[in-house]
PDB file of C-alpha atoms in Angstrom:
ATOM      1  CA  MET A   1     137.381 109.606 129.255  1.00 43.00           C
ATOM      2  CA  GLU A   2     138.729 111.761 132.095  1.00 44.00           C
ATOM      3  CA  TRP A   3     135.153 112.816 133.038  1.00 42.00           C
ATOM      4  CA  VAL A   4     133.988 109.180 132.981  1.00 46.00           C
ATOM      5  CA  ASN A   5     136.813 108.045 135.307  1.00 43.00           C
ATOM      6  CA  GLU A   6     136.230 111.003 137.648  1.00 49.00           C
ATOM      7  CA  THR A   7     132.481 110.374 137.821  1.00 51.00           C
ATOM      8  CA  TRP A   8     132.644 106.620 138.344  1.00 50.00           C
ATOM      9  CA  GLY A   9     135.293 107.075 141.065  1.00 54.00           C
ATOM     10  CA  ARG A  10     133.288 109.510 143.187  1.00 76.00           C
ATOM     11  CA  GLU A  11     131.043 108.950 146.193  1.00 86.00           C
ATOM     12  CA  PHE A  12     127.698 110.313 147.392  1.00 90.00           C
ATOM     13  CA  VAL A  13     127.065 111.273 151.025  1.00 90.00           C
ATOM     14  CA  PHE A  14     123.619 110.505 152.479  1.00 89.00           C
ATOM     15  CA  LEU A  15     122.070 113.290 154.586  1.00 85.00           C
ATOM     16  CA  GLY A  16     118.591 111.772 154.955  1.00 79.00           C
ATOM     17  CA  PHE A  17     118.534 111.676 158.774  1.00 80.00           C
ATOM     18  CA  SER A  18     121.152 114.370 159.467  1.00 75.00           C
ATOM     19  CA  ALA A  19     118.527 116.608 161.115  1.00 72.00           C
ATOM     20  CA  LEU A  20     117.813 113.805 163.628  1.00 75.00           C
ATOM     21  CA  ALA A  21     121.401 113.179 164.745  1.00 74.00           C
ATOM     22  CA  SER A  22     120.459 112.753 168.416  1.00 79.00           C
ATOM     23  CA  LEU A  23     117.786 110.156 167.548  1.00 83.00           C
ATOM     24  CA  GLN A  24     119.756 108.005 165.105  1.00 85.00           C
ATOM     25  CA  ARG A  25     120.485 105.199 167.608  1.00 88.00           C
ATOM     26  CA  LEU A  26     116.808 105.046 168.541  1.00 91.00           C
ATOM     27  CA  LEU A  27     115.835 105.048 164.852  1.00 89.00           C
ATOM     28  CA  PHE A  28     118.334 102.216 164.296  1.00 92.00           C
ATOM     29  CA  VAL A  29     116.653 100.045 166.944  1.00 93.00           C
ATOM     30  CA  VAL A  30     113.112 100.818 165.698  1.00 92.00           C
ATOM     31  CA  PHE A  31     113.929 100.273 162.012  1.00 92.00           C
ATOM     32  CA  LEU A  32     115.901  97.087 162.786  1.00 94.00           C
ATOM     33  CA  LEU A  33     112.969  95.573 164.701  1.00 94.00           C
ATOM     34  CA  VAL A  34     110.529  96.543 161.935  1.00 91.00           C
ATOM     35  CA  TYR A  35     112.887  95.110 159.279  1.00 93.00           C
ATOM     36  CA  LEU A  36     113.315  91.784 161.104  1.00 93.00           C
ATOM     37  CA  PHE A  37     109.554  91.500 161.652  1.00 91.00           C
ATOM     38  CA  THR A  38     108.937  92.251 157.958  1.00 89.00           C
ATOM     39  CA  LEU A  39     111.443  89.587 156.881  1.00 91.00           C
ATOM     40  CA  GLY A  40     109.889  87.109 159.304  1.00 90.00           C
ATOM     41  CA  THR A  41     106.276  87.658 158.215  1.00 88.00           C
ATOM     42  CA  ASN A  42     107.116  87.557 154.502  1.00 89.00           C
ATOM     43  CA  THR A  43     109.167  84.371 154.993  1.00 90.00           C
ATOM     44  CA  ILE A  44     106.228  82.770 156.837  1.00 89.00           C
ATOM     45  CA  ILE A  45     103.838  83.768 154.039  1.00 89.00           C
ATOM     46  CA  MET A  46     106.047  82.413 151.233  1.00 90.00           C
ATOM     47  CA  SER A  47     106.838  79.180 153.104  1.00 90.00           C
ATOM     48  CA  THR A  48     103.188  78.508 153.985  1.00 89.00           C
ATOM     49  CA  ILE A  49     102.009  79.097 150.413  1.00 90.00           C
ATOM     50  CA  VAL A  50     104.693  76.735 149.055  1.00 90.00           C
ATOM     51  CA  LEU A  51     104.100  73.996 151.642  1.00 89.00           C
ATOM     52  CA  ASP A  52     100.271  73.971 151.779  1.00 87.00           C
ATOM     53  CA  ARG A  53      98.629  72.610 148.626  1.00 87.00           C
ATOM     54  CA  ALA A  54      95.303  74.275 149.481  1.00 87.00           C
ATOM     55  CA  LEU A  55      96.995  77.633 148.808  1.00 88.00           C
ATOM     56  CA  HIS A  56      98.260  76.621 145.349  1.00 90.00           C
ATOM     57  CA  THR A  57      95.815  79.008 143.662  1.00 90.00           C
ATOM     58  CA  PRO A  58      96.411  82.064 141.439  1.00 92.00           C
ATOM     59  CA  MET A  59      95.605  84.539 144.228  1.00 90.00           C
ATOM     60  CA  TYR A  60      98.155  83.025 146.602  1.00 90.00           C
ATOM     61  CA  PHE A  61     100.695  82.569 143.810  1.00 93.00           C
ATOM     62  CA  PHE A  62     100.600  86.339 143.209  1.00 92.00           C
ATOM     63  CA  LEU A  63     100.694  86.953 146.955  1.00 89.00           C
ATOM     64  CA  SER A  64     103.864  84.860 147.302  1.00 91.00           C
ATOM     65  CA  VAL A  65     105.490  86.826 144.458  1.00 93.00           C
ATOM     66  CA  LEU A  66     104.381  90.076 146.121  1.00 90.00           C
ATOM     67  CA  SER A  67     105.964  88.940 149.414  1.00 89.00           C
ATOM     68  CA  CYS A  68     109.165  88.072 147.537  1.00 91.00           C
ATOM     69  CA  PHE A  69     109.208  91.558 145.976  1.00 91.00           C
ATOM     70  CA  GLU A  70     108.611  93.133 149.405  1.00 87.00           C
ATOM     71  CA  THR A  71     111.505  91.150 150.911  1.00 90.00           C
ATOM     72  CA  CYS A  72     113.945  92.041 148.130  1.00 92.00           C
ATOM     73  CA  TYR A  73     112.706  95.634 148.077  1.00 87.00           C
ATOM     74  CA  THR A  74     113.538  96.190 151.749  1.00 90.00           C
ATOM     75  CA  PHE A  75     116.846  94.281 151.395  1.00 92.00           C
ATOM     76  CA  VAL A  76     118.016  96.769 148.741  1.00 93.00           C
ATOM     77  CA  ILE A  77     117.498  99.817 150.993  1.00 92.00           C
ATOM     78  CA  VAL A  78     117.128  99.026 154.709  1.00 93.00           C
ATOM     79  CA  PRO A  79     120.433  97.220 155.564  1.00 93.00           C
ATOM     80  CA  LYS A  80     122.496 100.085 154.069  1.00 92.00           C
ATOM     81  CA  MET A  81     120.280 102.610 155.884  1.00 92.00           C
ATOM     82  CA  LEU A  82     120.784 100.770 159.202  1.00 92.00           C
ATOM     83  CA  VAL A  83     124.568 100.790 158.771  1.00 92.00           C
ATOM     84  CA  ASP A  84     124.517 104.513 157.950  1.00 90.00           C
ATOM     85  CA  LEU A  85     122.487 105.318 161.086  1.00 90.00           C
ATOM     86  CA  LEU A  86     125.451 104.109 163.178  1.00 89.00           C
ATOM     87  CA  ALA A  87     128.298 105.159 160.862  1.00 86.00           C
ATOM     88  CA  GLN A  88     130.149 108.459 160.910  1.00 84.00           C
ATOM     89  CA  LYS A  89     130.769 108.280 157.156  1.00 85.00           C
ATOM     90  CA  LYS A  90     127.434 107.735 155.362  1.00 88.00           C
ATOM     91  CA  THR A  91     128.646 107.247 151.799  1.00 90.00           C
ATOM     92  CA  ILE A  92     127.864 105.140 148.746  1.00 92.00           C
ATOM     93  CA  SER A  93     129.928 104.758 145.602  1.00 91.00           C
ATOM     94  CA  PHE A  94     128.689 106.051 142.247  1.00 91.00           C
ATOM     95  CA  LEU A  95     128.340 102.466 140.953  1.00 91.00           C
ATOM     96  CA  GLY A  96     126.688 101.326 144.192  1.00 93.00           C
ATOM     97  CA  CYS A  97     124.188 104.183 143.910  1.00 93.00           C
ATOM     98  CA  ALA A  98     123.362 103.214 140.306  1.00 93.00           C
ATOM     99  CA  ILE A  99     122.875  99.552 141.274  1.00 95.00           C
ATOM    100  CA  GLN A 100     120.664 100.524 144.221  1.00 95.00           C
ATOM    101  CA  MET A 101     118.505 102.805 142.045  1.00 94.00           C
ATOM    102  CA  PHE A 102     118.129 100.186 139.299  1.00 96.00           C
ATOM    103  CA  THR A 103     117.183  97.393 141.723  1.00 96.00           C
ATOM    104  CA  PHE A 104     114.794  99.606 143.674  1.00 92.00           C
ATOM    105  CA  LEU A 105     113.082 100.808 140.476  1.00 93.00           C
ATOM    106  CA  PHE A 106     112.927  97.296 139.017  1.00 95.00           C
ATOM    107  CA  LEU A 107     111.189  95.918 142.113  1.00 94.00           C
ATOM    108  CA  GLY A 108     108.952  98.974 142.570  1.00 90.00           C
ATOM    109  CA  CYS A 109     107.802  99.059 138.927  1.00 92.00           C
ATOM    110  CA  SER A 110     107.278  95.288 138.865  1.00 94.00           C
ATOM    111  CA  HIS A 111     105.251  95.696 142.062  1.00 92.00           C
ATOM    112  CA  SER A 112     102.928  98.190 140.300  1.00 91.00           C
ATOM    113  CA  PHE A 113     102.278  95.883 137.348  1.00 94.00           C
ATOM    114  CA  LEU A 114     101.868  92.887 139.668  1.00 94.00           C
ATOM    115  CA  LEU A 115      99.087  94.736 141.533  1.00 93.00           C
ATOM    116  CA  ALA A 116      97.351  95.191 138.160  1.00 94.00           C
ATOM    117  CA  ALA A 117      97.660  91.434 137.533  1.00 95.00           C
ATOM    118  CA  MET A 118      96.186  90.764 140.979  1.00 93.00           C
ATOM    119  CA  GLY A 119      93.287  93.087 140.147  1.00 93.00           C
ATOM    120  CA  TYR A 120      92.654  91.073 136.974  1.00 94.00           C
ATOM    121  CA  ASP A 121      92.740  87.863 139.041  1.00 94.00           C
ATOM    122  CA  ARG A 122      90.016  89.237 141.349  1.00 92.00           C
ATOM    123  CA  TYR A 123      87.976  90.311 138.302  1.00 93.00           C
ATOM    124  CA  VAL A 124      88.075  86.809 136.801  1.00 93.00           C
ATOM    125  CA  ALA A 125      87.322  85.153 140.178  1.00 91.00           C
ATOM    126  CA  ILE A 126      84.185  87.258 140.753  1.00 90.00           C
ATOM    127  CA  CYS A 127      82.918  87.905 137.220  1.00 90.00           C
ATOM    128  CA  ASN A 128      83.808  84.531 135.636  1.00 90.00           C
ATOM    129  CA  PRO A 129      83.945  82.036 138.535  1.00 87.00           C
ATOM    130  CA  LEU A 130      83.049  78.995 136.415  1.00 88.00           C
ATOM    131  CA  ARG A 131      85.942  79.657 134.000  1.00 90.00           C
ATOM    132  CA  TYR A 132      88.384  80.835 136.677  1.00 91.00           C
ATOM    133  CA  THR A 133      90.652  77.778 136.606  1.00 89.00           C
ATOM    134  CA  VAL A 134      90.843  77.957 132.797  1.00 90.00           C
ATOM    135  CA  LEU A 135      91.369  81.719 132.456  1.00 91.00           C
ATOM    136  CA  MET A 136      93.870  81.838 135.334  1.00 93.00           C
ATOM    137  CA  GLY A 137      95.840  78.678 134.638  1.00 92.00           C
ATOM    138  CA  HIS A 138      99.437  78.190 135.756  1.00 92.00           C
ATOM    139  CA  GLY A 139     100.787  79.347 132.394  1.00 94.00           C
ATOM    140  CA  VAL A 140      98.710  82.540 132.478  1.00 95.00           C
ATOM    141  CA  CYS A 141      99.890  83.361 136.018  1.00 95.00           C
ATOM    142  CA  LEU A 142     103.531  82.836 135.047  1.00 96.00           C
ATOM    143  CA  GLY A 143     102.979  84.955 131.938  1.00 96.00           C
ATOM    144  CA  LEU A 144     101.478  87.840 133.931  1.00 96.00           C
ATOM    145  CA  MET A 145     104.300  87.689 136.477  1.00 96.00           C
ATOM    146  CA  SER A 146     106.934  87.604 133.710  1.00 96.00           C
ATOM    147  CA  ALA A 147     105.289  90.546 131.936  1.00 96.00           C
ATOM    148  CA  ALA A 148     105.309  92.553 135.193  1.00 95.00           C
ATOM    149  CA  CYS A 149     109.011  91.810 135.710  1.00 96.00           C
ATOM    150  CA  ALA A 150     109.861  92.594 132.071  1.00 96.00           C
ATOM    151  CA  CYS A 151     108.092  95.974 132.282  1.00 93.00           C
ATOM    152  CA  GLY A 152     109.832  96.736 135.573  1.00 94.00           C
ATOM    153  CA  PHE A 153     113.250  95.771 134.187  1.00 95.00           C
ATOM    154  CA  THR A 154     112.803  97.886 131.041  1.00 94.00           C
ATOM    155  CA  VAL A 155     111.651 101.021 132.891  1.00 91.00           C
ATOM    156  CA  ALA A 156     114.382 100.673 135.532  1.00 93.00           C
ATOM    157  CA  GLN A 157     117.060 100.222 132.847  1.00 94.00           C
ATOM    158  CA  ILE A 158     115.993 103.319 130.895  1.00 91.00           C
ATOM    159  CA  ILE A 159     115.635 105.611 133.942  1.00 89.00           C
ATOM    160  CA  THR A 160     118.898 104.496 135.571  1.00 92.00           C
ATOM    161  CA  SER A 161     120.794 104.954 132.295  1.00 91.00           C
ATOM    162  CA  LEU A 162     119.339 108.444 131.772  1.00 86.00           C
ATOM    163  CA  VAL A 163     120.150 109.557 135.327  1.00 87.00           C
ATOM    164  CA  PHE A 164     123.685 108.181 135.614  1.00 88.00           C
ATOM    165  CA  HIS A 165     124.855 109.318 132.182  1.00 85.00           C
ATOM    166  CA  LEU A 166     124.496 112.920 133.404  1.00 82.00           C
ATOM    167  CA  PRO A 167     127.614 114.794 134.574  1.00 81.00           C
ATOM    168  CA  PHE A 168     128.019 115.079 138.374  1.00 79.00           C
ATOM    169  CA  HIS A 169     130.500 117.878 139.096  1.00 71.00           C
ATOM    170  CA  SER A 170     128.609 119.769 141.825  1.00 71.00           C
ATOM    171  CA  SER A 171     127.894 118.771 145.443  1.00 76.00           C
ATOM    172  CA  ASN A 172     127.966 115.086 146.395  1.00 83.00           C
ATOM    173  CA  GLN A 173     125.594 115.535 149.366  1.00 86.00           C
ATOM    174  CA  LEU A 174     122.440 113.507 148.783  1.00 87.00           C
ATOM    175  CA  HIS A 175     119.495 114.746 150.847  1.00 84.00           C
ATOM    176  CA  HIS A 176     117.955 111.307 151.235  1.00 86.00           C
ATOM    177  CA  PHE A 177     118.743 107.915 152.792  1.00 89.00           C
ATOM    178  CA  PHE A 178     118.941 105.985 149.499  1.00 91.00           C
ATOM    179  CA  CYS A 179     119.495 106.692 145.796  1.00 91.00           C
ATOM    180  CA  ASP A 180     116.062 107.789 144.627  1.00 87.00           C
ATOM    181  CA  ILE A 181     115.504 109.621 141.323  1.00 85.00           C
ATOM    182  CA  SER A 182     114.769 113.204 142.413  1.00 81.00           C
ATOM    183  CA  PRO A 183     117.565 113.542 145.030  1.00 84.00           C
ATOM    184  CA  VAL A 184     120.180 112.175 142.611  1.00 87.00           C
ATOM    185  CA  LEU A 185     118.948 114.404 139.754  1.00 83.00           C
ATOM    186  CA  LYS A 186     119.393 117.448 142.008  1.00 82.00           C
ATOM    187  CA  LEU A 187     123.131 116.668 142.161  1.00 83.00           C
ATOM    188  CA  ALA A 188     123.581 116.556 138.379  1.00 78.00           C
ATOM    189  CA  SER A 189     125.485 119.542 136.959  1.00 67.00           C
ATOM    190  CA  HIS A 190     122.814 119.905 134.299  1.00 67.00           C
ATOM    191  CA  HIS A 191     120.104 117.734 132.826  1.00 61.00           C
ATOM    192  CA  SER A 192     118.111 118.332 129.703  1.00 61.00           C
ATOM    193  CA  HIS A 193     114.379 118.899 129.717  1.00 70.00           C
ATOM    194  CA  LEU A 194     114.137 115.905 127.384  1.00 65.00           C
ATOM    195  CA  SER A 195     115.634 113.461 129.911  1.00 66.00           C
ATOM    196  CA  GLN A 196     113.463 114.949 132.675  1.00 71.00           C
ATOM    197  CA  LEU A 197     110.366 114.592 130.461  1.00 76.00           C
ATOM    198  CA  VAL A 198     111.237 110.968 129.586  1.00 76.00           C
ATOM    199  CA  ILE A 199     111.659 110.082 133.272  1.00 76.00           C
ATOM    200  CA  PHE A 200     108.347 111.765 134.159  1.00 77.00           C
ATOM    201  CA  MET A 201     106.511 110.004 131.323  1.00 81.00           C
ATOM    202  CA  LEU A 202     107.920 106.649 132.384  1.00 81.00           C
ATOM    203  CA  GLY A 203     106.681 107.393 135.914  1.00 79.00           C
ATOM    204  CA  VAL A 204     103.237 108.073 134.458  1.00 81.00           C
ATOM    205  CA  LEU A 205     103.436 104.819 132.477  1.00 83.00           C
ATOM    206  CA  VAL A 206     104.348 102.763 135.558  1.00 86.00           C
ATOM    207  CA  LEU A 207     101.785 104.352 137.871  1.00 85.00           C
ATOM    208  CA  VAL A 208      98.847 105.519 135.759  1.00 87.00           C
ATOM    209  CA  ILE A 209      98.498 102.612 133.304  1.00 90.00           C
ATOM    210  CA  PRO A 210      98.422  99.837 135.976  1.00 92.00           C
ATOM    211  CA  LEU A 211      96.095 101.988 138.081  1.00 90.00           C
ATOM    212  CA  LEU A 212      93.716 102.422 135.118  1.00 92.00           C
ATOM    213  CA  LEU A 213      93.739  98.659 134.548  1.00 93.00           C
ATOM    214  CA  ILE A 214      92.916  98.135 138.233  1.00 93.00           C
ATOM    215  CA  LEU A 215      90.087 100.686 138.047  1.00 93.00           C
ATOM    216  CA  VAL A 216      88.615  98.946 134.973  1.00 94.00           C
ATOM    217  CA  SER A 217      88.772  95.613 136.822  1.00 93.00           C
ATOM    218  CA  TYR A 218      87.004  97.068 139.854  1.00 92.00           C
ATOM    219  CA  VAL A 219      84.300  98.778 137.825  1.00 93.00           C
ATOM    220  CA  ARG A 220      83.450  95.328 136.438  1.00 92.00           C
ATOM    221  CA  ILE A 221      83.773  93.739 139.902  1.00 91.00           C
ATOM    222  CA  ILE A 222      81.474  96.273 141.592  1.00 90.00           C
ATOM    223  CA  SER A 223      78.941  95.876 138.800  1.00 90.00           C
ATOM    224  CA  ALA A 224      78.960  92.090 139.300  1.00 89.00           C
ATOM    225  CA  ILE A 225      78.762  92.361 143.117  1.00 89.00           C
ATOM    226  CA  LEU A 226      75.723  94.656 142.956  1.00 87.00           C
ATOM    227  CA  LYS A 227      73.892  91.957 140.993  1.00 86.00           C
ATOM    228  CA  ILE A 228      74.322  89.397 143.798  1.00 84.00           C
ATOM    229  CA  PRO A 229      70.892  89.111 145.485  1.00 85.00           C
ATOM    230  CA  SER A 230      71.944  88.396 149.094  1.00 83.00           C
ATOM    231  CA  SER A 231      73.804  90.887 151.293  1.00 83.00           C
ATOM    232  CA  VAL A 232      75.927  88.032 152.696  1.00 82.00           C
ATOM    233  CA  GLY A 233      77.016  87.080 149.179  1.00 79.00           C
ATOM    234  CA  ARG A 234      77.874  90.686 148.364  1.00 83.00           C
ATOM    235  CA  TYR A 235      79.897  90.996 151.568  1.00 82.00           C
ATOM    236  CA  LYS A 236      81.856  87.788 150.897  1.00 80.00           C
ATOM    237  CA  ALA A 237      82.611  88.842 147.318  1.00 79.00           C
ATOM    238  CA  PHE A 238      83.777  92.299 148.341  1.00 81.00           C
ATOM    239  CA  SER A 239      85.837  91.002 151.296  1.00 80.00           C
ATOM    240  CA  THR A 240      88.043  89.046 148.857  1.00 77.00           C
ATOM    241  CA  CYS A 241      88.991  92.378 147.227  1.00 83.00           C
ATOM    242  CA  ALA A 242      89.295  94.586 150.323  1.00 81.00           C
ATOM    243  CA  SER A 243      92.930  93.711 151.085  1.00 81.00           C
ATOM    244  CA  HIS A 244      93.985  94.331 147.486  1.00 83.00           C
ATOM    245  CA  LEU A 245      92.220  97.708 147.467  1.00 85.00           C
ATOM    246  CA  ILE A 246      93.986  98.814 150.678  1.00 83.00           C
ATOM    247  CA  VAL A 247      97.426  97.830 149.340  1.00 84.00           C
ATOM    248  CA  VAL A 248      96.715  99.545 145.997  1.00 86.00           C
ATOM    249  CA  THR A 249      95.627 102.762 147.753  1.00 84.00           C
ATOM    250  CA  VAL A 250      98.755 102.904 149.939  1.00 81.00           C
ATOM    251  CA  HIS A 251     101.164 101.970 147.125  1.00 81.00           C
ATOM    252  CA  TYR A 252      99.832 104.341 144.485  1.00 82.00           C
ATOM    253  CA  GLY A 253      99.171 107.120 147.000  1.00 80.00           C
ATOM    254  CA  CYS A 254     102.786 107.218 148.222  1.00 76.00           C
ATOM    255  CA  ALA A 255     104.316 106.639 144.778  1.00 77.00           C
ATOM    256  CA  SER A 256     102.176 109.330 143.098  1.00 75.00           C
ATOM    257  CA  PHE A 257     103.111 111.859 145.777  1.00 74.00           C
ATOM    258  CA  ILE A 258     106.820 111.193 145.208  1.00 72.00           C
ATOM    259  CA  TYR A 259     107.042 110.745 141.437  1.00 72.00           C
ATOM    260  CA  LEU A 260     104.144 112.621 139.834  1.00 70.00           C
ATOM    261  CA  ARG A 261     104.600 116.035 141.448  1.00 64.00           C
ATOM    262  CA  PRO A 262     105.945 119.087 139.636  1.00 60.00           C
ATOM    263  CA  LYS A 263     109.649 119.549 140.333  1.00 56.00           C
ATOM    264  CA  SER A 264     108.942 122.933 141.953  1.00 53.00           C
ATOM    265  CA  ASN A 265     107.072 121.136 144.762  1.00 53.00           C
ATOM    266  CA  TYR A 266     110.064 118.931 145.644  1.00 55.00           C
ATOM    267  CA  SER A 267     110.836 118.875 149.383  1.00 59.00           C
ATOM    268  CA  SER A 268     113.626 116.651 150.678  1.00 61.00           C
ATOM    269  CA  SER A 269     112.205 116.491 154.231  1.00 64.00           C
ATOM    270  CA  GLN A 270     108.716 115.534 152.987  1.00 65.00           C
ATOM    271  CA  ASP A 271     110.142 112.951 150.586  1.00 69.00           C
ATOM    272  CA  THR A 272     112.270 111.390 153.335  1.00 75.00           C
ATOM    273  CA  LEU A 273     109.183 110.970 155.529  1.00 74.00           C
ATOM    274  CA  ILE A 274     107.064 109.503 152.712  1.00 75.00           C
ATOM    275  CA  SER A 275     109.943 107.268 151.593  1.00 80.00           C
ATOM    276  CA  VAL A 276     110.238 105.825 155.112  1.00 82.00           C
ATOM    277  CA  SER A 277     106.555 104.890 154.894  1.00 78.00           C
ATOM    278  CA  TYR A 278     106.797 102.998 151.585  1.00 77.00           C
ATOM    279  CA  THR A 279     110.246 101.433 152.090  1.00 83.00           C
ATOM    280  CA  ILE A 280     109.849 100.363 155.728  1.00 84.00           C
ATOM    281  CA  LEU A 281     106.240 100.594 156.933  1.00 80.00           C
ATOM    282  CA  THR A 282     104.338  99.480 153.808  1.00 81.00           C
ATOM    283  CA  PRO A 283     106.286  96.187 153.484  1.00 83.00           C
ATOM    284  CA  LEU A 284     105.474  95.627 157.165  1.00 80.00           C
ATOM    285  CA  PHE A 285     101.719  96.194 156.851  1.00 80.00           C
ATOM    286  CA  ASN A 286     101.139  94.535 153.455  1.00 77.00           C
ATOM    287  CA  PRO A 287     101.694  90.962 154.744  1.00 73.00           C
ATOM    288  CA  MET A 288      99.365  91.585 157.689  1.00 75.00           C
ATOM    289  CA  ILE A 289      96.716  93.199 155.468  1.00 79.00           C
ATOM    290  CA  TYR A 290      96.842  90.419 152.887  1.00 74.00           C
ATOM    291  CA  SER A 291      97.483  87.254 154.864  1.00 71.00           C
ATOM    292  CA  LEU A 292      97.594  87.384 158.626  1.00 64.00           C
ATOM    293  CA  ARG A 293      93.966  88.621 158.763  1.00 65.00           C
ATOM    294  CA  ASN A 294      92.864  86.023 156.183  1.00 77.00           C
ATOM    295  CA  LYS A 295      91.042  83.014 157.703  1.00 80.00           C
ATOM    296  CA  GLU A 296      92.028  80.677 154.865  1.00 82.00           C
ATOM    297  CA  PHE A 297      95.689  81.597 155.223  1.00 84.00           C
ATOM    298  CA  LYS A 298      95.634  81.305 159.032  1.00 83.00           C
ATOM    299  CA  SER A 299      94.117  77.823 158.747  1.00 86.00           C
ATOM    300  CA  ALA A 300      96.829  76.830 156.259  1.00 85.00           C
ATOM    301  CA  LEU A 301      99.511  78.242 158.587  1.00 83.00           C
ATOM    302  CA  GLN A 302      98.175  76.175 161.501  1.00 85.00           C
ATOM    303  CA  ARG A 303      98.116  73.021 159.357  1.00 87.00           C
ATOM    304  CA  THR A 304     101.686  73.630 158.205  1.00 84.00           C
ATOM    305  CA  MET A 305     102.959  74.222 161.743  1.00 84.00           C
ATOM    306  CA  ILE A 306     101.217  71.077 163.054  1.00 83.00           C
ATOM    307  CA  ARG A 307     102.538  68.977 160.161  1.00 82.00           C
ATOM    308  CA  LYS A 308     106.104  70.244 160.604  1.00 77.00           C
ATOM    309  CA  THR A 309     105.930  69.682 164.381  1.00 77.00           C
ATOM    310  CA  LEU A 310     104.768  66.092 163.874  1.00 78.00           C
ATOM    311  CA  GLU A 311     107.474  65.479 161.250  1.00 73.00           C
ATOM    312  CA  ASN A 312     110.166  66.775 163.604  1.00 73.00           C
ATOM    313  CA  HIS A 313     108.757  64.686 166.465  1.00 67.00           C
ATOM    314  CA  CYS A 314     108.807  61.529 164.295  1.00 74.00           C
ATOM    315  CA  LYS A 315     112.405  62.200 163.220  1.00 70.00           C
ATOM    316  CA  SER A 316     113.534  62.752 166.807  1.00 67.00           C
ATOM    317  CA  SER A 317     111.813  59.561 168.025  1.00 62.00           C
TER     318      SER A 317
END
C-alpha cells in the first residue's frame, strides 16, 4: 500500500525539448499556429459534412470521424506541450500521465482500424458500385466505426494497465514531450519480458492487421481498376483512393518506426522528432490531403458558406 501511495503521488518531468531551450518561445509560436490551423480545418470539414446533404455518404462519414479523431488526438497532447514550452516546471502527475497515455493510445489505435474501414469502403465503391449503398448502409458504417473504437479502447486499456502497474522508483525525467509507451517504460524500475512482449504484440496487432486488411482491399481495387478499358476511367477510379493511400503511408510509416523497432534501437531524440510529425504535422496535412484538394468537398463548402451567409442576411434584415 505504501508503494501504491508513493507511486500515485509522484510526478514526471518532461525533457522533450530541453536541448532546444533557446528556441522554445519560437517553437511555441509555430506549434500554436499549426494547432489553431489544424483545429480550424478539421472544424470546417466536420461542419460542412454535417450541413451539406450531398456529403452524407459513407466516405464522408468516415472522413468526419477521422477529423474528429484528429482533433481529439491533438487536444490530448498539444495544449500541455504548449504550456510546457513556456513553463519553468514541465511536470505531469502520475495519474495525468496514465490518462494521457490511455487517451492517446485509444485515439491512435482507433485511427488505425478506421483507416482499414475506409479502405474497405473504397473497395466496395470500386469493385461493387451497384451494391455500394446496400453493402455500406448507415448501420454498417456505424458498426465499422464502433468496432474500430472498441478495438482501440481494448488495446489502450491493456497497454496502459501493464505500463502503470510497474514500479517507478528510479528517475522521474521523461525524455519526451508527452507520455508515450517507450519513454515511460524506460523509467520503470524493472519490467518483465512478458509485459514487454505483450505490449509489442499488441502494437503488431494494431498496426499490422489493419495494414494487411488495407493491402487486401487495394489488391482487389487495383485488379478492378486495371480492367477498366478507358484511361480516363482508370484515373478517376484511382484518384478516389489516392488521398487514402497517402494518409495510410504517413500514419503507418511513422507508427511502425516508433512502435515496431527493437528496443536496442530506441533513440529519444529521433522519437521526439518523429512524434512531432505524427502529433502535430500529420493532423495538419490529413485534412488538406483528404478534403481541401477534393473538388466535391470544395463545392459543398462553397454551398454551405453561401447558404449560411444568406440565412444570416435574412435574419439581420
